[in-house]
Structure formats: C-alpha cells, structure tokens
Amino acid sequence: MLKYFSVDSTKITCWINSRGFGDHEKSMLFIHGSGGEHSLWTFQYARLNKNFNIIAVDLPGHGSSEGSGESDVNVYGPWVKRLLDVLQLKNVIIAGHSLGAAIALTFAADFGSMINGVVSVGGGLKMPVNPAIFELLKKDPETAFELMCKFSLAKENRIKLAEPLKKSMAAANIEALYNDLVACDKMDLTDKVKKVNLPSLIMCGEEDKMTPPQLSQDIAANIKGSKTCFIKGAGHMVMMERPEEFNNALITFAQSFS
C-alpha cells in the first residue's frame, strides 16, 4: 500500500507492505532511476514482501512525492539518511536502479554504518547522457520517452514491457527527469565507491544498452569483496524483464550475511 512520510517538510510517497510492515527482521529500500517511481519495482513486491519489510520510495518530484528532484547525486545521500531516520527501520539493504544505484552507492560510502548491504542495479561509476536526449526532452518529450524506453529493454521484452514503461515515464515531472539526467551526466563515483565497506551486490542485465555490463564490472572492481550478478535476456530494466532471477539473486544476497 502507499504511505506518506514527511522528509524535510516535504510529502514523500512510499510503497510499503500492506500487512506486517515492520515485523520482518530485514528491510529492503528500493530507489528508482531517472524519471521513475515506485511502481517500477512492482515485480518485487509480491515475491519479497513475505521475507522483508519493503519500502519503494518516490524520490522528490517523482511519482506522488512533492518537490522537484536534485541535479547532484551527492545531495541525495544525506536525504536518504533523513528518510531512514523517519522510517526507523533496522537491518536495511538498499537497492537502487540506474540513478538510484548511484544514490545507493553514495549513501553506502558516506553512511554505510546505517545499513547492512547495498545493491547496485544497472549502475556505473560514470553515466554520461547523450546530449541529444537533453534537446529532445525540451523539444519533443514523447519521442525522448520512446527512445529511452526502447533502449532500456532487451529486444525480446519490448512487446510486453515497452508500453507500461513508457506510460510510467510519460507521467514523470519533466523538470525532475531533466535534473535526474543532469545528475547522471556529471557524476563520477570512482573515488566514492572505494569507501564502501559492507556487503555489496552489483547487478546488471547482460543486454543492457543504457549502462552496459562493463560499467557494473568497473563498480565491482572498486568495492572490495563485492559480488556480481549478470542476468541473461535482460536489458536496463532487469528487475522488470527477469523478475524471478532478479528476486532470487536478492534473496540469496540477503541470506549471505546476518
């Protein structure tokens, strides 16, 4: 179910377990990527809510959350800390996708003592954005959405998932999406991730065109003891494209440490 919290006097929307929220020993906080919102984690809710307290957040300016978003990944680390302070959950694993992966890794580097583990999904140390996307967002947002959706999915998954993904993206606040892409374009986590010192899982779809697997390999190479998981038949939206494999990998990771 959706629940609303106040962070920095701003209404923030989260999807949480409808029953038993807070009853489980471990919690998972899911952070979406550029132009996204909590529903992009729908395939994780039913499978994982029996094992974990689930929180899928709408970042400021996204989904039903107020605000306009940020254009700097480093601003989000302290913001996630304040969100966790409000949620008051323990034994948290943070899983972030794309921009959300960068946010999760930044948080893990700066506030790692607050969480048990971190999962990067389709991330990168750097995530440069094609300048043409910025221009399209200004002149023809619909075409920009179509291109982003097309390249976010493996070819075999486009018929099934392109429309729901496009619908989600088309509902995005354009200003927030633009800020998201600016944040991706200018970030460099090369030094930051070397500070991550907790269980880490680096995941990516083998057919990811937006953030190719090599980018995840680069993250893993800079985090001592990190594990990797590359899923066949999936592109950038791996958690939607291959949910069973994705969810099983999360469960295995969570069970690998206490």
PDB file of C-alpha atoms in Angstrom:
ATOM      1  CA  MET A   1       0.000   0.000   0.000  1.00  0.00           C
ATOM      2  CA  LEU A   2       1.040   3.619  -0.409  1.00  0.00           C
ATOM      3  CA  LYS A   3       2.029   5.563   2.658  1.00  0.00           C
ATOM      4  CA  TYR A   4       3.117   9.160   3.004  1.00  0.00           C
ATOM      5  CA  PHE A   5       6.006  10.417   5.098  1.00  0.00           C
ATOM      6  CA  SER A   6       7.375  13.890   5.747  1.00  0.00           C
ATOM      7  CA  VAL A   7      11.045  14.423   4.927  1.00  0.00           C
ATOM      8  CA  ASP A   8      12.350  17.990   5.130  1.00  0.00           C
ATOM      9  CA  SER A   9       8.704  19.095   5.470  1.00  0.00           C
ATOM     10  CA  THR A  10       8.027  17.576   2.039  1.00  0.00           C
ATOM     11  CA  LYS A  11       5.461  14.833   1.414  1.00  0.00           C
ATOM     12  CA  ILE A  12       7.250  11.696   0.256  1.00  0.00           C
ATOM     13  CA  THR A  13       5.373   8.677  -1.086  1.00  0.00           C
ATOM     14  CA  CYS A  14       6.485   5.105  -0.417  1.00  0.00           C
ATOM     15  CA  TRP A  15       5.011   1.722  -1.231  1.00  0.00           C
ATOM     16  CA  ILE A  16       5.214  -0.495   1.857  1.00  0.00           C
ATOM     17  CA  ASN A  17       3.968  -3.958   2.836  1.00  0.00           C
ATOM     18  CA  SER A  18       0.215  -3.744   3.364  1.00  0.00           C
ATOM     19  CA  ARG A  19       0.441  -6.207   6.254  1.00  0.00           C
ATOM     20  CA  GLY A  20       3.176  -6.855   8.735  1.00  0.00           C
ATOM     21  CA  PHE A  21       5.288  -3.829   7.821  1.00  0.00           C
ATOM     22  CA  GLY A  22       7.991  -3.649  10.458  1.00  0.00           C
ATOM     23  CA  ASP A  23       7.500  -7.273  11.501  1.00  0.00           C
ATOM     24  CA  HIS A  24      10.352  -8.738   9.473  1.00  0.00           C
ATOM     25  CA  GLU A  25      13.934  -8.942  10.648  1.00  0.00           C
ATOM     26  CA  LYS A  26      15.324  -7.390   7.467  1.00  0.00           C
ATOM     27  CA  SER A  27      14.168  -4.490   5.308  1.00  0.00           C
ATOM     28  CA  MET A  28      14.731  -3.522   1.677  1.00  0.00           C
ATOM     29  CA  LEU A  29      14.585   0.051   0.447  1.00  0.00           C
ATOM     30  CA  PHE A  30      14.208   0.328  -3.340  1.00  0.00           C
ATOM     31  CA  ILE A  31      15.258   3.522  -5.140  1.00  0.00           C
ATOM     32  CA  HIS A  32      14.160   4.030  -8.755  1.00  0.00           C
ATOM     33  CA  GLY A  33      16.136   5.584 -11.579  1.00  0.00           C
ATOM     34  CA  SER A  34      15.745   8.666 -13.777  1.00  0.00           C
ATOM     35  CA  GLY A  35      12.134   9.648 -14.386  1.00  0.00           C
ATOM     36  CA  GLY A  36      10.941   6.613 -12.465  1.00  0.00           C
ATOM     37  CA  GLU A  37       8.708   5.962  -9.478  1.00  0.00           C
ATOM     38  CA  HIS A  38       7.872   3.173  -7.045  1.00  0.00           C
ATOM     39  CA  SER A  39       5.780   1.073  -9.460  1.00  0.00           C
ATOM     40  CA  LEU A  40       8.895   0.067 -11.402  1.00  0.00           C
ATOM     41  CA  TRP A  41       9.546  -2.339  -8.513  1.00  0.00           C
ATOM     42  CA  THR A  42       6.082  -3.947  -8.704  1.00  0.00           C
ATOM     43  CA  PHE A  43       7.544  -7.321  -9.681  1.00  0.00           C
ATOM     44  CA  GLN A  44       9.481  -7.343  -6.416  1.00  0.00           C
ATOM     45  CA  TYR A  45       6.566  -6.608  -4.050  1.00  0.00           C
ATOM     46  CA  ALA A  46       4.691  -9.922  -4.122  1.00  0.00           C
ATOM     47  CA  ARG A  47       7.781 -12.123  -4.038  1.00  0.00           C
ATOM     48  CA  LEU A  48       9.800 -10.288  -1.427  1.00  0.00           C
ATOM     49  CA  ASN A  49       7.240  -8.871   0.999  1.00  0.00           C
ATOM     50  CA  LYS A  50       6.975 -12.233   2.761  1.00  0.00           C
ATOM     51  CA  ASN A  51      10.656 -12.059   3.656  1.00  0.00           C
ATOM     52  CA  PHE A  52      11.358  -8.363   4.128  1.00  0.00           C
ATOM     53  CA  ASN A  53       9.880  -5.050   5.140  1.00  0.00           C
ATOM     54  CA  ILE A  54       9.573  -3.441   1.691  1.00  0.00           C
ATOM     55  CA  ILE A  55       9.877   0.278   1.038  1.00  0.00           C
ATOM     56  CA  ALA A  56       9.846   1.539  -2.557  1.00  0.00           C
ATOM     57  CA  VAL A  57      10.259   5.297  -2.475  1.00  0.00           C
ATOM     58  CA  ASP A  58       9.225   8.003  -4.918  1.00  0.00           C
ATOM     59  CA  LEU A  59      12.153  10.419  -4.884  1.00  0.00           C
ATOM     60  CA  PRO A  60      11.252  14.123  -4.513  1.00  0.00           C
ATOM     61  CA  GLY A  61       9.440  15.343  -7.620  1.00  0.00           C
ATOM     62  CA  HIS A  62       8.720  11.797  -8.783  1.00  0.00           C
ATOM     63  CA  GLY A  63       5.527   9.768  -8.676  1.00  0.00           C
ATOM     64  CA  SER A  64       3.316  11.152  -5.928  1.00  0.00           C
ATOM     65  CA  SER A  65       6.115  12.803  -3.956  1.00  0.00           C
ATOM     66  CA  GLU A  66       6.346  16.563  -3.705  1.00  0.00           C
ATOM     67  CA  GLY A  67       9.444  18.536  -4.694  1.00  0.00           C
ATOM     68  CA  SER A  68      11.418  18.861  -7.917  1.00  0.00           C
ATOM     69  CA  GLY A  69      14.306  16.442  -7.542  1.00  0.00           C
ATOM     70  CA  GLU A  70      18.023  17.164  -7.450  1.00  0.00           C
ATOM     71  CA  SER A  71      20.671  17.595 -10.121  1.00  0.00           C
ATOM     72  CA  ASP A  72      23.512  16.291  -7.936  1.00  0.00           C
ATOM     73  CA  VAL A  73      23.795  12.690  -6.747  1.00  0.00           C
ATOM     74  CA  ASN A  74      25.719  13.798  -3.664  1.00  0.00           C
ATOM     75  CA  VAL A  75      22.695  15.706  -2.359  1.00  0.00           C
ATOM     76  CA  TYR A  76      20.659  12.504  -2.238  1.00  0.00           C
ATOM     77  CA  GLY A  77      22.945  10.645   0.186  1.00  0.00           C
ATOM     78  CA  PRO A  78      22.063  12.842   3.194  1.00  0.00           C
ATOM     79  CA  TRP A  79      18.430  12.886   2.009  1.00  0.00           C
ATOM     80  CA  VAL A  80      18.238   9.075   2.161  1.00  0.00           C
ATOM     81  CA  LYS A  81      19.698   9.266   5.677  1.00  0.00           C
ATOM     82  CA  ARG A  82      16.874  11.585   6.708  1.00  0.00           C
ATOM     83  CA  LEU A  83      14.338   9.236   5.088  1.00  0.00           C
ATOM     84  CA  LEU A  84      15.713   6.281   7.051  1.00  0.00           C
ATOM     85  CA  ASP A  85      15.603   8.363  10.227  1.00  0.00           C
ATOM     86  CA  VAL A  86      11.884   8.882   9.594  1.00  0.00           C
ATOM     87  CA  LEU A  87      11.227   5.226   8.719  1.00  0.00           C
ATOM     88  CA  GLN A  88      13.131   3.993  11.802  1.00  0.00           C
ATOM     89  CA  LEU A  89      13.923   0.594  10.315  1.00  0.00           C
ATOM     90  CA  LYS A  90      16.888  -1.588  11.159  1.00  0.00           C
ATOM     91  CA  ASN A  91      18.810  -4.197   9.150  1.00  0.00           C
ATOM     92  CA  VAL A  92      18.229  -2.334   5.885  1.00  0.00           C
ATOM     93  CA  ILE A  93      19.508  -3.316   2.457  1.00  0.00           C
ATOM     94  CA  ILE A  94      19.320  -0.509  -0.100  1.00  0.00           C
ATOM     95  CA  ALA A  95      18.793  -1.478  -3.742  1.00  0.00           C
ATOM     96  CA  GLY A  96      18.958   1.247  -6.368  1.00  0.00           C
ATOM     97  CA  HIS A  97      18.478   1.198 -10.131  1.00  0.00           C
ATOM     98  CA  SER A  98      20.487   3.390 -12.530  1.00  0.00           C
ATOM     99  CA  LEU A  99      20.454   6.860 -10.919  1.00  0.00           C
ATOM    100  CA  GLY A 100      19.074   5.071  -7.867  1.00  0.00           C
ATOM    101  CA  ALA A 101      22.143   2.813  -7.921  1.00  0.00           C
ATOM    102  CA  ALA A 102      24.357   5.886  -7.796  1.00  0.00           C
ATOM    103  CA  ILE A 103      22.311   7.223  -4.875  1.00  0.00           C
ATOM    104  CA  ALA A 104      22.524   3.883  -3.054  1.00  0.00           C
ATOM    105  CA  LEU A 105      26.286   3.634  -3.557  1.00  0.00           C
ATOM    106  CA  THR A 106      26.808   7.237  -2.463  1.00  0.00           C
ATOM    107  CA  PHE A 107      24.796   6.576   0.678  1.00  0.00           C
ATOM    108  CA  ALA A 108      26.702   3.343   1.353  1.00  0.00           C
ATOM    109  CA  ALA A 109      30.003   5.201   1.073  1.00  0.00           C
ATOM    110  CA  ASP A 110      29.015   8.040   3.395  1.00  0.00           C
ATOM    111  CA  PHE A 111      26.542   6.406   5.799  1.00  0.00           C
ATOM    112  CA  GLY A 112      27.361   2.709   5.500  1.00  0.00           C
ATOM    113  CA  SER A 113      27.035   2.085   9.229  1.00  0.00           C
ATOM    114  CA  MET A 114      23.277   2.671   8.930  1.00  0.00           C
ATOM    115  CA  ILE A 115      22.642  -0.266   6.589  1.00  0.00           C
ATOM    116  CA  ASN A 116      23.524  -3.939   6.223  1.00  0.00           C
ATOM    117  CA  GLY A 117      24.102  -4.078   2.479  1.00  0.00           C
ATOM    118  CA  VAL A 118      23.813  -2.282  -0.847  1.00  0.00           C
ATOM    119  CA  VAL A 119      22.673  -3.430  -4.292  1.00  0.00           C
ATOM    120  CA  SER A 120      23.556  -1.579  -7.489  1.00  0.00           C
ATOM    121  CA  VAL A 121      21.289  -2.389 -10.451  1.00  0.00           C
ATOM    122  CA  GLY A 122      22.297  -1.129 -13.884  1.00  0.00           C
ATOM    123  CA  GLY A 123      24.659   1.460 -12.465  1.00  0.00           C
ATOM    124  CA  GLY A 124      28.026   2.943 -13.322  1.00  0.00           C
ATOM    125  CA  LEU A 125      30.865   4.976 -11.880  1.00  0.00           C
ATOM    126  CA  LYS A 126      30.035   7.464 -14.602  1.00  0.00           C
ATOM    127  CA  MET A 127      26.794   7.598 -16.600  1.00  0.00           C
ATOM    128  CA  PRO A 128      27.162  10.176 -19.377  1.00  0.00           C
ATOM    129  CA  VAL A 129      23.943  11.136 -21.140  1.00  0.00           C
ATOM    130  CA  ASN A 130      23.734  11.679 -24.900  1.00  0.00           C
ATOM    131  CA  PRO A 131      23.294  15.447 -25.445  1.00  0.00           C
ATOM    132  CA  ALA A 132      20.541  14.678 -27.972  1.00  0.00           C
ATOM    133  CA  ILE A 133      18.353  13.382 -25.120  1.00  0.00           C
ATOM    134  CA  PHE A 134      18.515  16.744 -23.357  1.00  0.00           C
ATOM    135  CA  GLU A 135      17.478  18.519 -26.552  1.00  0.00           C
ATOM    136  CA  LEU A 136      14.650  16.064 -27.225  1.00  0.00           C
ATOM    137  CA  LEU A 137      13.292  16.495 -23.705  1.00  0.00           C
ATOM    138  CA  LYS A 138      12.958  20.205 -24.384  1.00  0.00           C
ATOM    139  CA  LYS A 139      11.539  19.966 -27.903  1.00  0.00           C
ATOM    140  CA  ASP A 140       9.772  16.600 -28.140  1.00  0.00           C
ATOM    141  CA  PRO A 141       9.412  14.779 -24.792  1.00  0.00           C
ATOM    142  CA  GLU A 142       7.280  11.983 -26.252  1.00  0.00           C
ATOM    143  CA  THR A 143       9.990  10.989 -28.723  1.00  0.00           C
ATOM    144  CA  ALA A 144      12.557  11.160 -25.932  1.00  0.00           C
ATOM    145  CA  PHE A 145      10.436   8.777 -23.843  1.00  0.00           C
ATOM    146  CA  GLU A 146      10.105   6.359 -26.763  1.00  0.00           C
ATOM    147  CA  LEU A 147      13.852   6.270 -27.332  1.00  0.00           C
ATOM    148  CA  MET A 148      14.642   5.848 -23.652  1.00  0.00           C
ATOM    149  CA  CYS A 149      12.107   3.025 -23.334  1.00  0.00           C
ATOM    150  CA  LYS A 150      13.376   1.305 -26.471  1.00  0.00           C
ATOM    151  CA  PHE A 151      16.967   1.227 -25.304  1.00  0.00           C
ATOM    152  CA  SER A 152      16.022   0.323 -21.723  1.00  0.00           C
ATOM    153  CA  LEU A 153      14.656  -3.091 -22.711  1.00  0.00           C
ATOM    154  CA  ALA A 154      16.166  -6.138 -24.377  1.00  0.00           C
ATOM    155  CA  LYS A 155      14.560  -6.666 -27.806  1.00  0.00           C
ATOM    156  CA  GLU A 156      12.687  -9.787 -26.711  1.00  0.00           C
ATOM    157  CA  ASN A 157      10.995  -7.878 -23.873  1.00  0.00           C
ATOM    158  CA  ARG A 158       9.882  -4.749 -25.719  1.00  0.00           C
ATOM    159  CA  ILE A 159       6.476  -6.023 -26.855  1.00  0.00           C
ATOM    160  CA  LYS A 160       5.472  -6.909 -23.304  1.00  0.00           C
ATOM    161  CA  LEU A 161       7.032  -4.060 -21.343  1.00  0.00           C
ATOM    162  CA  ALA A 162       7.522  -1.049 -23.624  1.00  0.00           C
ATOM    163  CA  GLU A 163       4.037   0.410 -23.138  1.00  0.00           C
ATOM    164  CA  PRO A 164       3.871   0.177 -19.327  1.00  0.00           C
ATOM    165  CA  LEU A 165       7.387   1.586 -19.105  1.00  0.00           C
ATOM    166  CA  LYS A 166       6.548   4.430 -21.464  1.00  0.00           C
ATOM    167  CA  LYS A 167       3.345   5.146 -19.522  1.00  0.00           C
ATOM    168  CA  SER A 168       5.308   5.409 -16.296  1.00  0.00           C
ATOM    169  CA  MET A 169       7.922   7.663 -17.857  1.00  0.00           C
ATOM    170  CA  ALA A 170       5.346   9.870 -19.607  1.00  0.00           C
ATOM    171  CA  ALA A 171       3.806  10.623 -16.213  1.00  0.00           C
ATOM    172  CA  ALA A 172       7.138  11.932 -14.950  1.00  0.00           C
ATOM    173  CA  ASN A 173       7.720  15.530 -13.986  1.00  0.00           C
ATOM    174  CA  ILE A 174       9.839  16.816 -16.892  1.00  0.00           C
ATOM    175  CA  GLU A 175      11.826  19.136 -14.640  1.00  0.00           C
ATOM    176  CA  ALA A 176      12.625  16.264 -12.277  1.00  0.00           C
ATOM    177  CA  LEU A 177      13.592  13.969 -15.163  1.00  0.00           C
ATOM    178  CA  TYR A 178      15.847  16.662 -16.608  1.00  0.00           C
ATOM    179  CA  ASN A 179      17.507  17.092 -13.200  1.00  0.00           C
ATOM    180  CA  ASP A 180      17.923  13.313 -12.972  1.00  0.00           C
ATOM    181  CA  LEU A 181      19.770  13.192 -16.267  1.00  0.00           C
ATOM    182  CA  VAL A 182      21.961  16.155 -15.312  1.00  0.00           C
ATOM    183  CA  ALA A 183      22.873  14.324 -12.103  1.00  0.00           C
ATOM    184  CA  CYS A 184      23.796  11.216 -14.103  1.00  0.00           C
ATOM    185  CA  ASP A 185      25.741  13.161 -16.695  1.00  0.00           C
ATOM    186  CA  LYS A 186      28.016  14.998 -14.275  1.00  0.00           C
ATOM    187  CA  MET A 187      28.599  12.344 -11.630  1.00  0.00           C
ATOM    188  CA  ASP A 188      31.832  10.442 -11.050  1.00  0.00           C
ATOM    189  CA  LEU A 189      31.778   7.844  -8.283  1.00  0.00           C
ATOM    190  CA  THR A 190      35.260   6.457  -8.943  1.00  0.00           C
ATOM    191  CA  ASP A 191      36.695   7.645  -5.631  1.00  0.00           C
ATOM    192  CA  LYS A 192      33.429   7.496  -3.709  1.00  0.00           C
ATOM    193  CA  VAL A 193      32.736   3.767  -4.124  1.00  0.00           C
ATOM    194  CA  LYS A 194      36.177   2.863  -2.788  1.00  0.00           C
ATOM    195  CA  LYS A 195      34.819   3.925   0.608  1.00  0.00           C
ATOM    196  CA  VAL A 196      32.039   1.319   0.504  1.00  0.00           C
ATOM    197  CA  ASN A 197      32.832  -1.269   3.160  1.00  0.00           C
ATOM    198  CA  LEU A 198      29.793  -3.505   3.520  1.00  0.00           C
ATOM    199  CA  PRO A 199      28.205  -6.419   1.639  1.00  0.00           C
ATOM    200  CA  SER A 200      27.610  -5.279  -1.938  1.00  0.00           C
ATOM    201  CA  LEU A 201      25.856  -6.872  -4.895  1.00  0.00           C
ATOM    202  CA  ILE A 202      26.407  -5.388  -8.341  1.00  0.00           C
ATOM    203  CA  MET A 203      23.696  -6.448 -10.819  1.00  0.00           C
ATOM    204  CA  CYS A 204      23.076  -5.791 -14.495  1.00  0.00           C
ATOM    205  CA  GLY A 205      21.209  -7.221 -17.462  1.00  0.00           C
ATOM    206  CA  GLU A 206      23.541  -8.835 -19.968  1.00  0.00           C
ATOM    207  CA  GLU A 207      21.837  -6.887 -22.786  1.00  0.00           C
ATOM    208  CA  ASP A 208      21.821  -3.515 -21.024  1.00  0.00           C
ATOM    209  CA  LYS A 209      22.434  -0.804 -23.649  1.00  0.00           C
ATOM    210  CA  MET A 210      21.967   2.160 -21.295  1.00  0.00           C
ATOM    211  CA  THR A 211      24.568   1.100 -18.737  1.00  0.00           C
ATOM    212  CA  PRO A 212      26.458  -1.827 -20.311  1.00  0.00           C
ATOM    213  CA  PRO A 213      27.719  -4.652 -18.065  1.00  0.00           C
ATOM    214  CA  GLN A 214      31.265  -3.324 -18.183  1.00  0.00           C
ATOM    215  CA  LEU A 215      30.124  -0.339 -16.113  1.00  0.00           C
ATOM    216  CA  SER A 216      28.948  -2.705 -13.386  1.00  0.00           C
ATOM    217  CA  GLN A 217      32.220  -4.613 -13.630  1.00  0.00           C
ATOM    218  CA  ASP A 218      34.015  -1.323 -13.022  1.00  0.00           C
ATOM    219  CA  ILE A 219      31.938  -0.691  -9.892  1.00  0.00           C
ATOM    220  CA  ALA A 220      32.661  -4.175  -8.565  1.00  0.00           C
ATOM    221  CA  ALA A 221      36.379  -3.768  -9.213  1.00  0.00           C
ATOM    222  CA  ASN A 222      36.396  -0.779  -6.877  1.00  0.00           C
ATOM    223  CA  ILE A 223      34.441  -2.350  -3.987  1.00  0.00           C
ATOM    224  CA  LYS A 224      36.404  -4.935  -2.056  1.00  0.00           C
ATOM    225  CA  GLY A 225      34.543  -8.216  -1.624  1.00  0.00           C
ATOM    226  CA  SER A 226      31.581  -7.225  -3.792  1.00  0.00           C
ATOM    227  CA  LYS A 227      29.559  -9.848  -5.645  1.00  0.00           C
ATOM    228  CA  THR A 228      28.280  -9.583  -9.212  1.00  0.00           C
ATOM    229  CA  CYS A 229      25.196 -10.923 -10.952  1.00  0.00           C
ATOM    230  CA  PHE A 230      24.613 -10.566 -14.691  1.00  0.00           C
ATOM    231  CA  ILE A 231      21.211 -11.756 -15.859  1.00  0.00           C
ATOM    232  CA  LYS A 232      20.621 -13.196 -19.329  1.00  0.00           C
ATOM    233  CA  GLY A 233      17.766 -11.974 -21.500  1.00  0.00           C
ATOM    234  CA  ALA A 234      17.518  -8.624 -19.738  1.00  0.00           C
ATOM    235  CA  GLY A 235      18.386  -5.052 -20.568  1.00  0.00           C
ATOM    236  CA  HIS A 236      18.475  -1.968 -18.354  1.00  0.00           C
ATOM    237  CA  MET A 237      15.128  -2.730 -16.661  1.00  0.00           C
ATOM    238  CA  VAL A 238      16.349  -6.100 -15.421  1.00  0.00           C
ATOM    239  CA  MET A 239      14.067  -6.137 -12.349  1.00  0.00           C
ATOM    240  CA  MET A 240      11.035  -5.971 -14.684  1.00  0.00           C
ATOM    241  CA  GLU A 241      12.407  -8.104 -17.507  1.00  0.00           C
ATOM    242  CA  ARG A 242      13.609 -11.087 -15.475  1.00  0.00           C
ATOM    243  CA  PRO A 243      11.934 -10.687 -12.070  1.00  0.00           C
ATOM    244  CA  GLU A 244      12.313 -14.289 -10.904  1.00  0.00           C
ATOM    245  CA  GLU A 245      16.058 -14.372 -11.464  1.00  0.00           C
ATOM    246  CA  PHE A 246      16.406 -10.871 -10.061  1.00  0.00           C
ATOM    247  CA  ASN A 247      14.414 -11.599  -6.896  1.00  0.00           C
ATOM    248  CA  ASN A 248      16.220 -14.869  -6.274  1.00  0.00           C
ATOM    249  CA  ALA A 249      19.546 -13.057  -6.506  1.00  0.00           C
ATOM    250  CA  LEU A 250      18.382 -10.501  -3.927  1.00  0.00           C
ATOM    251  CA  ILE A 251      17.208 -13.205  -1.530  1.00  0.00           C
ATOM    252  CA  THR A 252      20.455 -15.157  -1.888  1.00  0.00           C
ATOM    253  CA  PHE A 253      22.448 -11.979  -1.272  1.00  0.00           C
ATOM    254  CA  ALA A 254      20.428 -11.068   1.826  1.00  0.00           C
ATOM    255  CA  GLN A 255      20.852 -14.577   3.217  1.00  0.00           C
ATOM    256  CA  SER A 256      24.616 -14.497   2.707  1.00  0.00           C
ATOM    257  CA  PHE A 257      25.180 -12.271   5.730  1.00  0.00           C
ATOM    258  CA  SER A 258      23.476 -11.711   9.061  1.00  0.00           C
TER     259      SER A 258
END
